[in-house]
mmCIF file of C-alpha atoms in Angstrom:
data_model
loop_
_atom_site.group_PDB
_atom_site.id
_atom_site.type_symbol
_atom_site.label_atom_id
_atom_site.label_comp_id
_atom_site.label_asym_id
_atom_site.label_seq_id
_atom_site.Cartn_x
_atom_site.Cartn_y
_atom_site.Cartn_z
ATOM 1 C CA MET A 1 19.792 -32.859 -89.539
ATOM 2 C CA PRO A 2 18.714 -29.241 -89.153
ATOM 3 C CA LYS A 3 20.004 -27.415 -86.484
ATOM 4 C CA VAL A 4 18.347 -27.599 -83.249
ATOM 5 C CA VAL A 5 17.358 -24.400 -81.633
ATOM 6 C CA ASP A 6 16.869 -23.653 -77.928
ATOM 7 C CA ARG A 7 14.504 -21.109 -78.401
ATOM 8 C CA GLU A 8 14.100 -20.232 -74.741
ATOM 9 C CA ALA A 9 17.523 -19.933 -74.143
ATOM 10 C CA ARG A 10 18.279 -17.774 -76.810
ATOM 11 C CA ARG A 11 15.822 -15.313 -75.797
ATOM 12 C CA LEU A 12 17.451 -15.726 -72.503
ATOM 13 C CA ALA A 13 21.030 -14.896 -73.906
ATOM 14 C CA VAL A 14 18.976 -11.900 -75.694
ATOM 15 C CA ALA A 15 17.597 -10.237 -72.541
ATOM 16 C CA ASP A 16 21.167 -10.837 -70.866
ATOM 17 C CA ALA A 17 22.786 -8.573 -73.393
ATOM 18 C CA THR A 18 20.355 -5.790 -73.127
ATOM 19 C CA LEU A 19 20.969 -6.045 -69.478
ATOM 20 C CA ARG A 20 24.405 -5.678 -69.795
ATOM 21 C CA LEU A 21 24.149 -2.810 -72.160
ATOM 22 C CA ALA A 22 21.615 -0.519 -70.751
ATOM 23 C CA ALA A 23 23.565 -0.846 -67.639
ATOM 24 C CA THR A 24 26.724 -0.134 -69.328
ATOM 25 C CA ASN A 25 25.506 2.902 -71.460
ATOM 26 C CA GLY A 26 21.890 3.338 -70.501
ATOM 27 C CA LEU A 27 18.980 2.698 -72.733
ATOM 28 C CA GLU A 28 20.344 5.015 -75.865
ATOM 29 C CA ALA A 29 22.590 2.435 -76.720
ATOM 30 C CA VAL A 30 20.044 -0.484 -76.600
ATOM 31 C CA SER A 31 18.757 -1.276 -80.123
ATOM 32 C CA ILE A 32 18.811 -4.650 -81.866
ATOM 33 C CA ARG A 33 22.102 -3.950 -83.825
ATOM 34 C CA THR A 34 24.057 -2.898 -80.752
ATOM 35 C CA VAL A 35 22.369 -6.213 -78.687
ATOM 36 C CA ALA A 36 23.073 -8.142 -81.330
ATOM 37 C CA ALA A 37 26.546 -7.728 -81.374
ATOM 38 C CA GLU A 38 26.537 -8.225 -77.193
ATOM 39 C CA ALA A 39 25.021 -11.233 -78.047
ATOM 40 C CA GLY A 40 27.170 -12.646 -80.378
ATOM 41 C CA MET A 41 24.078 -13.061 -82.998
ATOM 42 C CA SER A 42 22.630 -11.152 -86.224
ATOM 43 C CA PRO A 43 20.394 -8.819 -86.117
ATOM 44 C CA GLY A 44 18.014 -10.969 -87.779
ATOM 45 C CA ALA A 45 18.498 -13.628 -85.511
ATOM 46 C CA VAL A 46 17.406 -10.857 -82.914
ATOM 47 C CA GLN A 47 14.464 -10.262 -84.376
ATOM 48 C CA LYS A 48 13.093 -13.776 -84.701
ATOM 49 C CA TYR A 49 12.710 -12.806 -80.813
ATOM 50 C CA PHE A 50 12.026 -9.267 -80.692
ATOM 51 C CA ALA A 51 10.517 -7.155 -83.052
ATOM 52 C CA THR A 52 11.005 -3.563 -81.290
ATOM 53 C CA LYS A 53 13.697 -1.971 -78.633
ATOM 54 C CA ASP A 54 10.758 -1.976 -75.880
ATOM 55 C CA GLU A 55 10.243 -5.741 -76.349
ATOM 56 C CA LEU A 56 13.727 -6.093 -75.762
ATOM 57 C CA LEU A 57 13.659 -4.063 -73.078
ATOM 58 C CA LEU A 58 10.884 -5.104 -71.089
ATOM 59 C CA CYS A 59 12.248 -8.599 -71.384
ATOM 60 C CA ALA A 60 15.625 -7.841 -69.885
ATOM 61 C CA LEU A 61 13.538 -6.381 -67.006
ATOM 62 C CA ASP A 62 11.560 -9.375 -66.465
ATOM 63 C CA LEU A 63 14.932 -11.088 -66.528
ATOM 64 C CA SER A 64 15.987 -8.921 -63.798
ATOM 65 C CA ASP A 65 12.650 -9.720 -61.564
ATOM 66 C CA GLU A 66 13.586 -13.541 -61.878
ATOM 67 C CA ARG A 67 16.815 -13.228 -60.835
ATOM 68 C CA LEU A 68 15.919 -11.014 -57.771
ATOM 69 C CA VAL A 69 13.472 -13.554 -57.054
ATOM 70 C CA ALA A 70 15.750 -16.459 -57.111
ATOM 71 C CA ARG A 71 18.222 -14.939 -54.640
ATOM 72 C CA TRP A 72 15.448 -14.387 -52.506
ATOM 73 C CA ASN A 73 14.080 -17.633 -52.416
ATOM 74 C CA ALA A 74 17.819 -19.006 -52.227
ATOM 75 C CA LEU A 75 18.254 -17.163 -48.516
ATOM 76 C CA PRO A 76 17.190 -19.249 -45.234
ATOM 77 C CA ASP A 77 13.948 -19.071 -44.025
ATOM 78 C CA ASP A 78 15.299 -17.586 -40.993
ATOM 79 C CA ALA A 79 17.239 -14.807 -42.662
ATOM 80 C CA PRO A 80 17.178 -10.795 -41.196
ATOM 81 C CA LEU A 81 14.945 -8.526 -43.241
ATOM 82 C CA THR A 82 18.145 -6.900 -44.136
ATOM 83 C CA ASP A 83 19.494 -9.874 -45.798
ATOM 84 C CA TYR A 84 16.451 -9.552 -48.240
ATOM 85 C CA LEU A 85 17.063 -5.680 -49.126
ATOM 86 C CA ARG A 86 20.908 -6.509 -49.824
ATOM 87 C CA GLN A 87 19.725 -8.698 -52.742
ATOM 88 C CA VAL A 88 18.549 -5.538 -54.066
ATOM 89 C CA LEU A 89 21.398 -3.386 -53.723
ATOM 90 C CA PRO A 90 23.775 -2.177 -56.342
ATOM 91 C CA LEU A 91 26.529 -4.436 -54.854
ATOM 92 C CA ASP A 92 28.304 -6.170 -57.783
ATOM 93 C CA ASP A 93 28.065 -6.199 -61.533
ATOM 94 C CA ASN A 94 25.111 -7.864 -61.848
ATOM 95 C CA THR A 95 22.984 -6.085 -59.216
ATOM 96 C CA ARG A 96 24.565 -2.480 -60.677
ATOM 97 C CA ALA A 97 22.977 -3.791 -63.831
ATOM 98 C CA GLU A 98 19.738 -4.206 -62.494
ATOM 99 C CA ASN A 99 19.461 -1.332 -60.851
ATOM 100 C CA ALA A 100 20.632 0.907 -63.577
ATOM 101 C CA LEU A 101 18.173 -0.744 -65.858
ATOM 102 C CA LEU A 102 15.370 -0.042 -63.236
ATOM 103 C CA TRP A 103 16.293 3.175 -62.692
ATOM 104 C CA SER A 104 16.032 3.822 -66.394
ATOM 105 C CA PHE A 105 13.001 2.624 -67.140
ATOM 106 C CA THR A 106 11.218 4.613 -63.917
ATOM 107 C CA ALA A 107 12.236 7.602 -65.503
ATOM 108 C CA ARG A 108 10.634 6.307 -68.872
ATOM 109 C CA ALA A 109 7.443 5.734 -67.022
ATOM 110 C CA ALA A 110 7.287 9.056 -65.844
ATOM 111 C CA TYR A 111 5.764 9.939 -69.123
ATOM 112 C CA LEU A 112 5.120 6.286 -70.794
ATOM 113 C CA PRO A 113 1.745 4.992 -68.933
ATOM 114 C CA GLU A 114 2.511 1.613 -70.351
ATOM 115 C CA TRP A 115 5.691 0.933 -68.854
ATOM 116 C CA ALA A 116 4.702 2.816 -65.258
ATOM 117 C CA GLU A 117 2.791 -0.588 -65.298
ATOM 118 C CA ARG A 118 5.044 -2.335 -65.582
ATOM 119 C CA ILE A 119 7.335 -0.536 -62.770
ATOM 120 C CA ALA A 120 4.101 -0.699 -60.588
ATOM 121 C CA THR A 121 4.086 -4.280 -61.051
ATOM 122 C CA SER A 122 7.387 -4.816 -60.299
ATOM 123 C CA TYR A 123 7.140 -2.984 -56.733
ATOM 124 C CA ALA A 124 4.008 -4.917 -56.108
ATOM 125 C CA GLN A 125 5.583 -7.920 -55.762
ATOM 126 C CA LEU A 126 8.875 -6.646 -53.469
ATOM 127 C CA HIS A 127 6.242 -5.155 -51.368
ATOM 128 C CA GLU A 128 4.243 -8.538 -51.083
ATOM 129 C CA ARG A 129 7.324 -10.095 -50.200
ATOM 130 C CA LEU A 130 8.439 -7.398 -47.970
ATOM 131 C CA VAL A 131 5.143 -7.701 -46.101
ATOM 132 C CA ALA A 132 5.635 -11.323 -45.372
ATOM 133 C CA SER A 133 8.879 -11.175 -44.279
ATOM 134 C CA LEU A 134 8.149 -8.017 -41.764
ATOM 135 C CA ASP A 135 4.928 -10.151 -40.777
ATOM 136 C CA ALA A 136 6.800 -13.068 -39.743
ATOM 137 C CA THR A 137 9.745 -11.328 -37.964
ATOM 138 C CA SER A 138 7.295 -9.188 -35.994
ATOM 139 C CA THR A 139 5.337 -12.115 -34.751
ATOM 140 C CA GLY A 140 8.157 -14.319 -34.706
ATOM 141 C CA LYS A 141 7.175 -17.165 -36.995
ATOM 142 C CA THR A 142 10.030 -17.092 -38.994
ATOM 143 C CA SER A 143 11.691 -20.434 -38.893
ATOM 144 C CA GLY A 144 14.002 -20.771 -36.150
ATOM 145 C CA ASP A 145 13.823 -17.212 -34.901
ATOM 146 C CA THR A 146 15.636 -17.034 -31.553
ATOM 147 C CA THR A 147 16.283 -13.148 -32.023
ATOM 148 C CA SER A 148 14.385 -10.266 -29.997
ATOM 149 C CA GLY A 149 12.340 -7.422 -31.737
ATOM 150 C CA ASP A 150 15.319 -5.271 -32.019
ATOM 151 C CA THR A 151 17.827 -7.690 -33.768
ATOM 152 C CA ALA A 152 15.472 -9.446 -36.304
ATOM 153 C CA TRP A 153 15.756 -6.914 -38.569
ATOM 154 C CA ARG A 154 19.014 -6.905 -38.779
ATOM 155 C CA ASP A 155 22.137 -9.490 -39.485
ATOM 156 C CA PRO A 156 23.543 -10.250 -36.282
ATOM 157 C CA ALA A 157 27.077 -10.718 -37.536
ATOM 158 C CA ALA A 158 26.479 -6.714 -38.469
ATOM 159 C CA PRO A 159 28.319 -4.152 -36.029
ATOM 160 C CA ASP A 160 26.081 -2.723 -33.695
ATOM 161 C CA THR A 161 24.954 0.520 -34.654
ATOM 162 C CA GLY A 162 23.244 1.428 -31.567
ATOM 163 C CA ALA A 163 19.804 1.657 -33.431
ATOM 164 C CA THR A 164 18.072 0.175 -30.423
ATOM 165 C CA ASP A 165 14.881 1.438 -28.399
ATOM 166 C CA GLU A 166 16.961 2.803 -25.756
ATOM 167 C CA ALA A 167 19.011 4.733 -27.946
ATOM 168 C CA ALA A 168 15.559 5.917 -29.831
ATOM 169 C CA THR A 169 13.777 7.084 -27.191
ATOM 170 C CA ALA A 170 16.948 8.656 -25.000
ATOM 171 C CA GLY A 171 16.546 12.386 -24.233
ATOM 172 C CA ASP A 172 12.747 11.713 -25.922
ATOM 173 C CA THR A 173 10.469 14.490 -24.434
ATOM 174 C CA THR A 174 8.018 13.957 -26.623
ATOM 175 C CA SER A 175 4.397 13.482 -25.460
ATOM 176 C CA SER A 176 2.045 10.390 -26.481
ATOM 177 C CA ASP A 177 0.163 13.310 -28.600
ATOM 178 C CA THR A 178 2.702 14.199 -30.436
ATOM 179 C CA ALA A 179 4.761 10.919 -31.464
ATOM 180 C CA ALA A 180 4.195 9.545 -34.777
ATOM 181 C CA PRO A 181 1.639 6.758 -34.777
ATOM 182 C CA ALA A 182 2.796 2.899 -35.417
ATOM 183 C CA MET A 183 2.789 1.902 -38.977
ATOM 184 C CA ASP A 184 1.232 -1.178 -40.233
ATOM 185 C CA THR A 185 3.691 -3.742 -41.887
ATOM 186 C CA GLY A 186 2.021 -2.415 -45.331
ATOM 187 C CA GLU A 187 2.901 1.087 -44.848
ATOM 188 C CA LEU A 188 6.323 0.404 -42.760
ATOM 189 C CA ALA A 189 6.827 -1.896 -46.428
ATOM 190 C CA HIS A 190 6.708 1.696 -48.430
ATOM 191 C CA ALA A 191 9.043 3.214 -46.267
ATOM 192 C CA ILE A 192 11.722 0.621 -46.456
ATOM 193 C CA ILE A 193 11.400 0.187 -50.285
ATOM 194 C CA ALA A 194 11.442 4.083 -50.668
ATOM 195 C CA LEU A 195 14.187 4.502 -48.418
ATOM 196 C CA THR A 196 16.383 1.482 -50.022
ATOM 197 C CA ASP A 197 15.569 2.924 -53.432
ATOM 198 C CA GLY A 198 17.204 6.583 -52.279
ATOM 199 C CA PHE A 199 20.211 4.211 -51.159
ATOM 200 C CA ALA A 200 20.576 2.363 -54.131
ATOM 201 C CA HIS A 201 20.019 5.428 -56.035
ATOM 202 C CA ARG A 202 23.471 6.597 -53.901
ATOM 203 C CA MET A 203 25.040 3.498 -54.268
ATOM 204 C CA LEU A 204 25.206 3.496 -58.048
ATOM 205 C CA GLN A 205 27.198 6.424 -57.958
ATOM 206 C CA HIS A 206 30.398 4.866 -56.819
ATOM 207 C CA PRO A 207 32.094 1.621 -58.541
ATOM 208 C CA PRO A 208 31.940 -2.065 -56.960
ATOM 209 C CA GLY A 209 34.093 -2.273 -54.147
ATOM 210 C CA ALA A 210 34.336 1.374 -53.517
ATOM 211 C CA PRO A 211 34.222 2.075 -49.482
ATOM 212 C CA GLU A 212 31.551 4.413 -50.187
ATOM 213 C CA LEU A 213 29.389 1.060 -50.545
ATOM 214 C CA ASP A 214 29.906 0.113 -47.442
ATOM 215 C CA THR A 215 29.418 3.133 -45.671
ATOM 216 C CA LEU A 216 25.792 3.859 -47.097
ATOM 217 C CA GLN A 217 24.799 0.248 -46.741
ATOM 218 C CA ARG A 218 25.602 0.472 -42.794
ATOM 219 C CA ALA A 219 23.816 4.033 -42.655
ATOM 220 C CA LEU A 220 20.788 1.808 -44.733
ATOM 221 C CA GLU A 221 20.648 -0.984 -42.230
ATOM 222 C CA SER A 222 20.894 0.982 -39.262
ATOM 223 C CA ALA A 223 18.314 3.458 -40.736
ATOM 224 C CA ILE A 224 15.798 0.293 -41.432
ATOM 225 C CA VAL A 225 16.099 -0.955 -38.071
ATOM 226 C CA THR A 226 15.497 2.305 -36.375
ATOM 227 C CA LEU A 227 12.365 2.982 -38.374
ATOM 228 C CA ALA A 228 11.081 -0.682 -37.741
ATOM 229 C CA THR A 229 11.585 -0.190 -34.303
ATOM 230 C CA ALA A 230 10.201 3.308 -33.909
ATOM 231 C CA SER A 231 6.685 1.884 -36.335
ATOM 232 C CA ARG A 232 5.995 -1.200 -33.881
ATOM 233 C CA PRO A 233 3.027 -0.273 -31.290
ATOM 234 C CA ASP A 234 3.650 -0.260 -27.993
#
């Protein structure tokens, strides 16, 4: 009998191999030949699914997005905002690979419009998901939500960093005329994504398990709580 080949499984295996290579050695290391070797396939077999390097990379980015969405969907309905953002950070080998690929893509997107469009689609999906989480948190619609407005942003088990309204306003001598206006959830989501991107880039400079990762993660979560608290309308 002729051998039955699961084409989708083979495509995913090739995409996974591409993701690993790009994360370890950068986009320059990705080629039909190197991906074939990483996947344990022949170059000809890889070319049955992907004709060019760009097709390989785009499929790997799609796989990265799918994995992120799966991690989000696995969270409980009442998960704090920081739990969602934690799924984006490079805290283990898999998420480091995803972040490394994203940053490599972003660099090329600066001068390749078609890549910029693909990156914009990924960020639009992230923004939409984050806005929904912010709306649920700020209105108390999150299932099982018994937290206050300040603590709903953060994992209740995380150490208190003092990012509360009292701490944020202690010693505040500004008038209401000079205070920054409150942001809507769309604007706040953009700010949080940009902040998380910056921290993720810093975290990529440290290997998994490095103590600096915990320090940076706590700093990010504290900054998000402060930002979210300060942006709420009175």
